[in-house]
PDB file of C-alpha atoms in Angstrom:
ATOM      1  CA  MET A  54      13.319  -8.771 -53.962  1.00 52.00           C
ATOM      2  CA  THR A  55      12.879  -9.880 -50.382  1.00 50.00           C
ATOM      3  CA  THR A  56       9.586  -9.936 -48.526  1.00 52.00           C
ATOM      4  CA  GLN A  57       9.645  -8.469 -45.426  1.00 53.00           C
ATOM      5  CA  GLN A  58       7.822 -10.522 -42.214  1.00 50.00           C
ATOM      6  CA  PRO A  59       5.516  -8.959 -40.107  1.00 50.00           C
ATOM      7  CA  ASP A  60       6.762  -7.920 -36.401  1.00 49.00           C
ATOM      8  CA  PRO A  61       6.043 -11.184 -34.548  1.00 48.00           C
ATOM      9  CA  PRO A  62       2.954 -10.999 -31.879  1.00 50.00           C
ATOM     10  CA  ALA A  63       4.200  -9.052 -28.023  1.00 50.00           C
ATOM     11  CA  SER A  64       5.553 -11.564 -25.866  1.00 48.00           C
ATOM     12  CA  THR A  65       3.167 -13.769 -24.674  1.00 48.00           C
ATOM     13  CA  SER A  66       6.131 -15.383 -21.769  1.00 46.00           C
ATOM     14  CA  ALA A  67       6.766 -11.548 -20.871  1.00 49.00           C
ATOM     15  CA  ARG A  68       2.678 -11.120 -20.480  1.00 49.00           C
ATOM     16  CA  SER A  69       1.985 -14.554 -18.158  1.00 51.00           C
ATOM     17  CA  LEU A  70       4.825 -13.091 -16.177  1.00 55.00           C
ATOM     18  CA  THR A  71       3.624  -9.722 -15.538  1.00 73.00           C
ATOM     19  CA  ALA A  72       0.578 -11.865 -14.797  1.00 72.00           C
ATOM     20  CA  SER A  73       1.662 -13.916 -12.123  1.00 74.00           C
ATOM     21  CA  THR A  74       3.436 -10.997 -10.908  1.00 79.00           C
ATOM     22  CA  THR A  75       0.474  -9.341 -10.084  1.00 77.00           C
ATOM     23  CA  GLU A  76      -1.466 -12.912  -8.854  1.00 77.00           C
ATOM     24  CA  TYR A  77       1.692 -13.333  -6.392  1.00 77.00           C
ATOM     25  CA  LEU A  78       1.670  -9.515  -5.245  1.00 81.00           C
ATOM     26  CA  VAL A  79      -2.209  -9.697  -4.281  1.00 79.00           C
ATOM     27  CA  ALA A  80      -1.591 -13.341  -2.753  1.00 76.00           C
ATOM     28  CA  GLU A  81       1.266 -11.494  -0.445  1.00 80.00           C
ATOM     29  CA  MET A  82      -1.101  -8.447  -0.212  1.00 81.00           C
ATOM     30  CA  VAL A  83      -3.904 -10.918   1.209  1.00 78.00           C
ATOM     31  CA  ARG A  84      -1.608 -12.579   2.949  1.00 76.00           C
ATOM     32  CA  HIS A  85      -0.129  -9.596   5.082  1.00 78.00           C
ATOM     33  CA  TYR A  86      -3.691  -7.675   5.522  1.00 75.00           C
ATOM     34  CA  ARG A  87      -4.928 -11.636   7.203  1.00 72.00           C
ATOM     35  CA  SER A  88      -1.851 -11.420   8.994  1.00 73.00           C
ATOM     36  CA  THR A  89      -2.281  -8.530  11.134  1.00 70.00           C
ATOM     37  CA  PRO A  90      -5.146  -8.825  13.168  1.00 68.00           C
ATOM     38  CA  GLY A  91      -8.705  -6.277  13.328  1.00 63.00           C
ATOM     39  CA  ALA A  92     -11.067  -5.198  11.010  1.00 60.00           C
ATOM     40  CA  GLN A  93      -9.379  -2.188  10.091  1.00 68.00           C
ATOM     41  CA  ASP A  94      -6.817  -4.277   8.144  1.00 76.00           C
ATOM     42  CA  ILE A  95      -9.566  -5.472   5.265  1.00 81.00           C
ATOM     43  CA  ASP A  96     -10.503  -1.604   5.086  1.00 87.00           C
ATOM     44  CA  LYS A  97      -7.170  -0.204   3.874  1.00 88.00           C
ATOM     45  CA  LEU A  98      -6.792  -3.264   1.277  1.00 88.00           C
ATOM     46  CA  ARG A  99     -10.463  -1.639   0.318  1.00 92.00           C
ATOM     47  CA  ASP A 100      -8.751   1.750   0.503  1.00 93.00           C
ATOM     48  CA  ILE A 101      -6.040   0.363  -1.562  1.00 92.00           C
ATOM     49  CA  GLY A 102      -8.065  -1.293  -4.220  1.00 93.00           C
ATOM     50  CA  GLU A 103     -10.306   1.992  -4.424  1.00 96.00           C
ATOM     51  CA  ARG A 104      -7.889   4.269  -5.292  1.00 95.00           C
ATOM     52  CA  VAL A 105      -5.896   1.995  -7.514  1.00 94.00           C
ATOM     53  CA  GLY A 106      -9.271   1.476  -9.384  1.00 95.00           C
ATOM     54  CA  LYS A 107     -10.160   4.674  -9.835  1.00 96.00           C
ATOM     55  CA  ALA A 108      -6.378   6.042 -10.798  1.00 95.00           C
ATOM     56  CA  LEU A 109      -6.664   2.861 -13.762  1.00 94.00           C
ATOM     57  CA  ALA A 110     -10.416   3.794 -14.515  1.00 95.00           C
ATOM     58  CA  GLU A 111      -9.140   8.100 -15.299  1.00 93.00           C
ATOM     59  CA  ARG A 112      -5.858   6.772 -17.121  1.00 93.00           C
ATOM     60  CA  LEU A 113      -7.392   4.572 -19.147  1.00 92.00           C
ATOM     61  CA  SER A 114     -10.542   6.717 -20.199  1.00 90.00           C
ATOM     62  CA  THR A 115      -7.816   9.666 -21.008  1.00 87.00           C
ATOM     63  CA  ASP A 116      -9.116   9.608 -24.515  1.00 83.00           C
ATOM     64  CA  ARG A 117     -12.461   8.868 -25.073  1.00 77.00           C
ATOM     65  CA  LYS A 118     -14.220  10.307 -26.742  1.00 73.00           C
ATOM     66  CA  PRO A 119     -17.533  10.888 -26.330  1.00 76.00           C
ATOM     67  CA  PRO A 120     -17.390  10.470 -22.275  1.00 79.00           C
ATOM     68  CA  LEU A 121     -19.589   7.875 -20.587  1.00 84.00           C
ATOM     69  CA  SER A 122     -23.189   9.681 -20.080  1.00 83.00           C
ATOM     70  CA  SER A 123     -25.031   6.732 -18.122  1.00 90.00           C
ATOM     71  CA  GLN A 124     -24.397   4.259 -15.629  1.00 93.00           C
ATOM     72  CA  LEU A 125     -24.956   1.229 -18.532  1.00 93.00           C
ATOM     73  CA  GLU A 126     -22.180   2.495 -20.363  1.00 93.00           C
ATOM     74  CA  VAL A 127     -19.766   2.827 -17.290  1.00 94.00           C
ATOM     75  CA  VAL A 128     -20.734  -0.383 -16.426  1.00 95.00           C
ATOM     76  CA  LYS A 129     -20.243  -1.702 -20.258  1.00 95.00           C
ATOM     77  CA  TRP A 130     -16.697  -0.080 -20.114  1.00 95.00           C
ATOM     78  CA  ILE A 131     -15.704  -2.002 -16.910  1.00 96.00           C
ATOM     79  CA  CYS A 132     -16.658  -5.168 -17.864  1.00 95.00           C
ATOM     80  CA  LYS A 133     -14.922  -4.779 -21.745  1.00 93.00           C
ATOM     81  CA  ASP A 134     -11.857  -2.434 -20.847  1.00 93.00           C
ATOM     82  CA  PHE A 135     -11.011  -2.280 -17.196  1.00 95.00           C
ATOM     83  CA  TRP A 136     -11.503  -5.676 -17.013  1.00 94.00           C
ATOM     84  CA  THR A 137      -9.266  -6.571 -19.762  1.00 92.00           C
ATOM     85  CA  ALA A 138      -6.384  -4.017 -18.700  1.00 90.00           C
ATOM     86  CA  VAL A 139      -6.914  -5.743 -15.286  1.00 90.00           C
ATOM     87  CA  PHE A 140      -7.836  -9.669 -15.643  1.00 88.00           C
ATOM     88  CA  GLN A 141      -5.906 -10.080 -19.439  1.00 87.00           C
ATOM     89  CA  LYS A 142      -9.927 -10.703 -20.861  1.00 90.00           C
ATOM     90  CA  SER A 143     -13.301  -9.180 -20.618  1.00 92.00           C
ATOM     91  CA  VAL A 144     -16.394 -10.376 -18.863  1.00 95.00           C
ATOM     92  CA  ASP A 145     -17.812 -13.321 -19.599  1.00 95.00           C
ATOM     93  CA  ASN A 146     -21.564 -12.488 -18.803  1.00 96.00           C
ATOM     94  CA  LEU A 147     -23.406  -8.916 -17.914  1.00 96.00           C
ATOM     95  CA  LYS A 148     -27.135  -9.137 -16.699  1.00 97.00           C
ATOM     96  CA  THR A 149     -28.881  -5.807 -15.708  1.00 95.00           C
ATOM     97  CA  ASN A 150     -32.466  -6.012 -14.220  1.00 94.00           C
ATOM     98  CA  HIS A 151     -32.267  -1.753 -15.960  1.00 90.00           C
ATOM     99  CA  LYS A 152     -33.006  -0.545 -12.698  1.00 92.00           C
ATOM    100  CA  GLY A 153     -30.076  -0.049 -11.319  1.00 92.00           C
ATOM    101  CA  THR A 154     -28.492  -3.572 -10.472  1.00 96.00           C
ATOM    102  CA  PHE A 155     -26.060  -5.464 -12.690  1.00 97.00           C
ATOM    103  CA  LEU A 156     -24.332  -8.480 -12.742  1.00 97.00           C
ATOM    104  CA  LEU A 157     -21.338  -9.229 -14.162  1.00 97.00           C
ATOM    105  CA  ARG A 158     -20.345 -12.668 -13.779  1.00 95.00           C
ATOM    106  CA  ASP A 159     -16.385 -13.865 -15.002  1.00 93.00           C
ATOM    107  CA  THR A 160     -16.150 -17.594 -15.624  1.00 90.00           C
ATOM    108  CA  SER A 161     -12.439 -17.889 -14.888  1.00 87.00           C
ATOM    109  CA  PHE A 162     -11.587 -15.356 -12.886  1.00 86.00           C
ATOM    110  CA  ARG A 163      -7.660 -15.186 -13.255  1.00 80.00           C
ATOM    111  CA  TRP A 164      -7.009 -13.959  -9.244  1.00 78.00           C
ATOM    112  CA  THR A 165      -9.215 -16.987  -7.336  1.00 78.00           C
ATOM    113  CA  ARG A 166      -7.562 -19.761  -9.720  1.00 71.00           C
ATOM    114  CA  ARG A 167      -4.895 -20.995  -7.592  1.00 64.00           C
ATOM    115  CA  VAL A 168      -7.540 -20.855  -3.913  1.00 65.00           C
ATOM    116  CA  SER A 169      -9.100 -24.124  -4.650  1.00 56.00           C
ATOM    117  CA  GLN A 170      -5.534 -25.366  -4.320  1.00 56.00           C
ATOM    118  CA  ASN A 171      -4.387 -23.373  -1.434  1.00 53.00           C
ATOM    119  CA  VAL A 172      -1.398 -22.709  -2.714  1.00 49.00           C
ATOM    120  CA  TYR A 173      -1.531 -18.867  -1.523  1.00 48.00           C
ATOM    121  CA  GLY A 174      -2.703 -20.537   2.006  1.00 49.00           C
ATOM    122  CA  GLY A 175       1.151 -21.691   2.817  1.00 53.00           C
ATOM    123  CA  VAL A 176       2.084 -24.314   5.175  1.00 49.00           C
ATOM    124  CA  GLU A 177      -1.740 -23.066   7.216  1.00 54.00           C
ATOM    125  CA  ARG A 178      -5.021 -24.180   5.905  1.00 54.00           C
ATOM    126  CA  ILE A 179      -7.727 -22.053   5.411  1.00 54.00           C
ATOM    127  CA  PRO A 180     -10.986 -22.554   4.510  1.00 55.00           C
ATOM    128  CA  GLY A 181     -11.237 -22.061   0.821  1.00 55.00           C
ATOM    129  CA  SER A 182     -14.767 -19.820   1.187  1.00 58.00           C
ATOM    130  CA  THR A 183     -12.565 -18.073   3.469  1.00 62.00           C
ATOM    131  CA  MET A 184      -9.544 -17.168   0.996  1.00 64.00           C
ATOM    132  CA  CYS A 185     -12.050 -16.482  -1.988  1.00 74.00           C
ATOM    133  CA  ALA A 186     -13.382 -14.088  -0.009  1.00 80.00           C
ATOM    134  CA  GLU A 187     -10.075 -12.330   0.920  1.00 81.00           C
ATOM    135  CA  TYR A 188      -9.211 -12.282  -2.474  1.00 83.00           C
ATOM    136  CA  LEU A 189     -12.532 -10.620  -3.656  1.00 90.00           C
ATOM    137  CA  VAL A 190     -11.729  -7.643  -1.389  1.00 90.00           C
ATOM    138  CA  LEU A 191      -9.480  -6.187  -3.873  1.00 91.00           C
ATOM    139  CA  PRO A 192     -11.261  -6.920  -7.042  1.00 93.00           C
ATOM    140  CA  GLU A 193     -14.724  -5.333  -5.402  1.00 95.00           C
ATOM    141  CA  ALA A 194     -12.797  -2.406  -4.371  1.00 96.00           C
ATOM    142  CA  MET A 195     -10.961  -1.328  -7.703  1.00 96.00           C
ATOM    143  CA  VAL A 196     -14.348  -1.761  -9.056  1.00 97.00           C
ATOM    144  CA  LYS A 197     -16.173   0.442  -7.032  1.00 97.00           C
ATOM    145  CA  GLY A 198     -13.635   2.773  -7.620  1.00 97.00           C
ATOM    146  CA  ALA A 199     -13.532   2.070 -11.626  1.00 97.00           C
ATOM    147  CA  LEU A 200     -17.243   3.292 -10.853  1.00 97.00           C
ATOM    148  CA  ARG A 201     -16.531   6.355  -8.760  1.00 96.00           C
ATOM    149  CA  ALA A 202     -14.147   7.634 -11.950  1.00 95.00           C
ATOM    150  CA  PHE A 203     -16.530   8.118 -13.258  1.00 94.00           C
ATOM    151  CA  GLY A 204     -19.165   9.832 -10.527  1.00 93.00           C
ATOM    152  CA  VAL A 205     -21.136   6.506 -10.359  1.00 94.00           C
ATOM    153  CA  GLU A 206     -21.530   5.568  -6.451  1.00 95.00           C
ATOM    154  CA  ALA A 207     -22.161   1.917  -6.219  1.00 96.00           C
ATOM    155  CA  THR A 208     -21.705  -0.932  -3.840  1.00 96.00           C
ATOM    156  CA  VAL A 209     -19.561  -3.661  -5.360  1.00 97.00           C
ATOM    157  CA  GLN A 210     -20.382  -7.324  -4.150  1.00 95.00           C
ATOM    158  CA  ALA A 211     -18.291 -10.287  -5.006  1.00 93.00           C
ATOM    159  CA  GLU A 212     -19.105 -13.818  -4.421  1.00 91.00           C
ATOM    160  CA  THR A 213     -18.130 -17.053  -6.050  1.00 85.00           C
ATOM    161  CA  SER A 214     -20.064 -20.516  -5.195  1.00 72.00           C
ATOM    162  CA  THR A 215     -17.416 -23.028  -6.729  1.00 64.00           C
ATOM    163  CA  LEU A 216     -14.226 -22.534  -5.146  1.00 63.00           C
ATOM    164  CA  GLY A 217     -12.032 -20.076  -7.208  1.00 59.00           C
ATOM    165  CA  ALA A 218     -13.153 -20.548 -10.512  1.00 75.00           C
ATOM    166  CA  GLN A 219     -16.684 -18.197 -11.074  1.00 87.00           C
ATOM    167  CA  VAL A 220     -17.097 -15.023  -9.927  1.00 91.00           C
ATOM    168  CA  ASP A 221     -20.128 -12.828  -9.996  1.00 94.00           C
ATOM    169  CA  PHE A 222     -19.963  -9.077  -8.996  1.00 96.00           C
ATOM    170  CA  THR A 223     -23.121  -7.595  -8.142  1.00 97.00           C
ATOM    171  CA  ILE A 224     -23.153  -4.015  -8.683  1.00 97.00           C
ATOM    172  CA  ILE A 225     -25.900  -2.457  -7.494  1.00 97.00           C
ATOM    173  CA  VAL A 226     -26.610   1.530  -8.106  1.00 95.00           C
ATOM    174  CA  PRO A 227     -29.022   3.212  -5.701  1.00 91.00           C
ATOM    175  CA  GLN A 228     -31.917   4.822  -7.562  1.00 81.00           C
ATOM    176  CA  THR A 229     -32.146   8.802  -6.519  1.00 71.00           C
ATOM    177  CA  GLY A 230     -35.684   9.142  -8.501  1.00 52.00           C
ATOM    178  CA  ASP A 231     -34.445  10.213 -11.692  1.00 48.00           C
ATOM    179  CA  VAL A 232     -34.982   8.004 -15.174  1.00 44.00           C
ATOM    180  CA  GLU A 233     -32.012   7.893 -16.922  1.00 44.00           C
TER     181      GLU A 233
END
């Protein structure tokens, strides 16, 4: 009698290769848009992020039943499903005031973890706070695009107090006077 061994888990090296490829792609996009003068170039990066976030949210939620019906459900979906697809982990903490403001905290944000080492800065030394702000433009825009995919118009602001380790994403949904 032979016993059948379970299939081995998905290759972690393939997964880490994909994650590191994404991190380097983001780094090169930021470097490209940083090297061309003018604020409109960062706006191009925001546009790319919003389109990618919206398309990814639409793709990830195609089979979702029942549909998300409230802002809180949309934000919870972003914290779990969207975040896992993009950053390989869930958000560490979600807070809300139940009046349209949400705080998503990621205590080990992947895309900025190497900023403190200035790995992406090349020969030039760039202040860490400047680099972190630049590396947060794309994920801010992706979250905004994902929200837009569900019909939620909001502002998204990301900030970090500890260089690259913890990032807080603040989502503010303007209240229209209607109560959910």
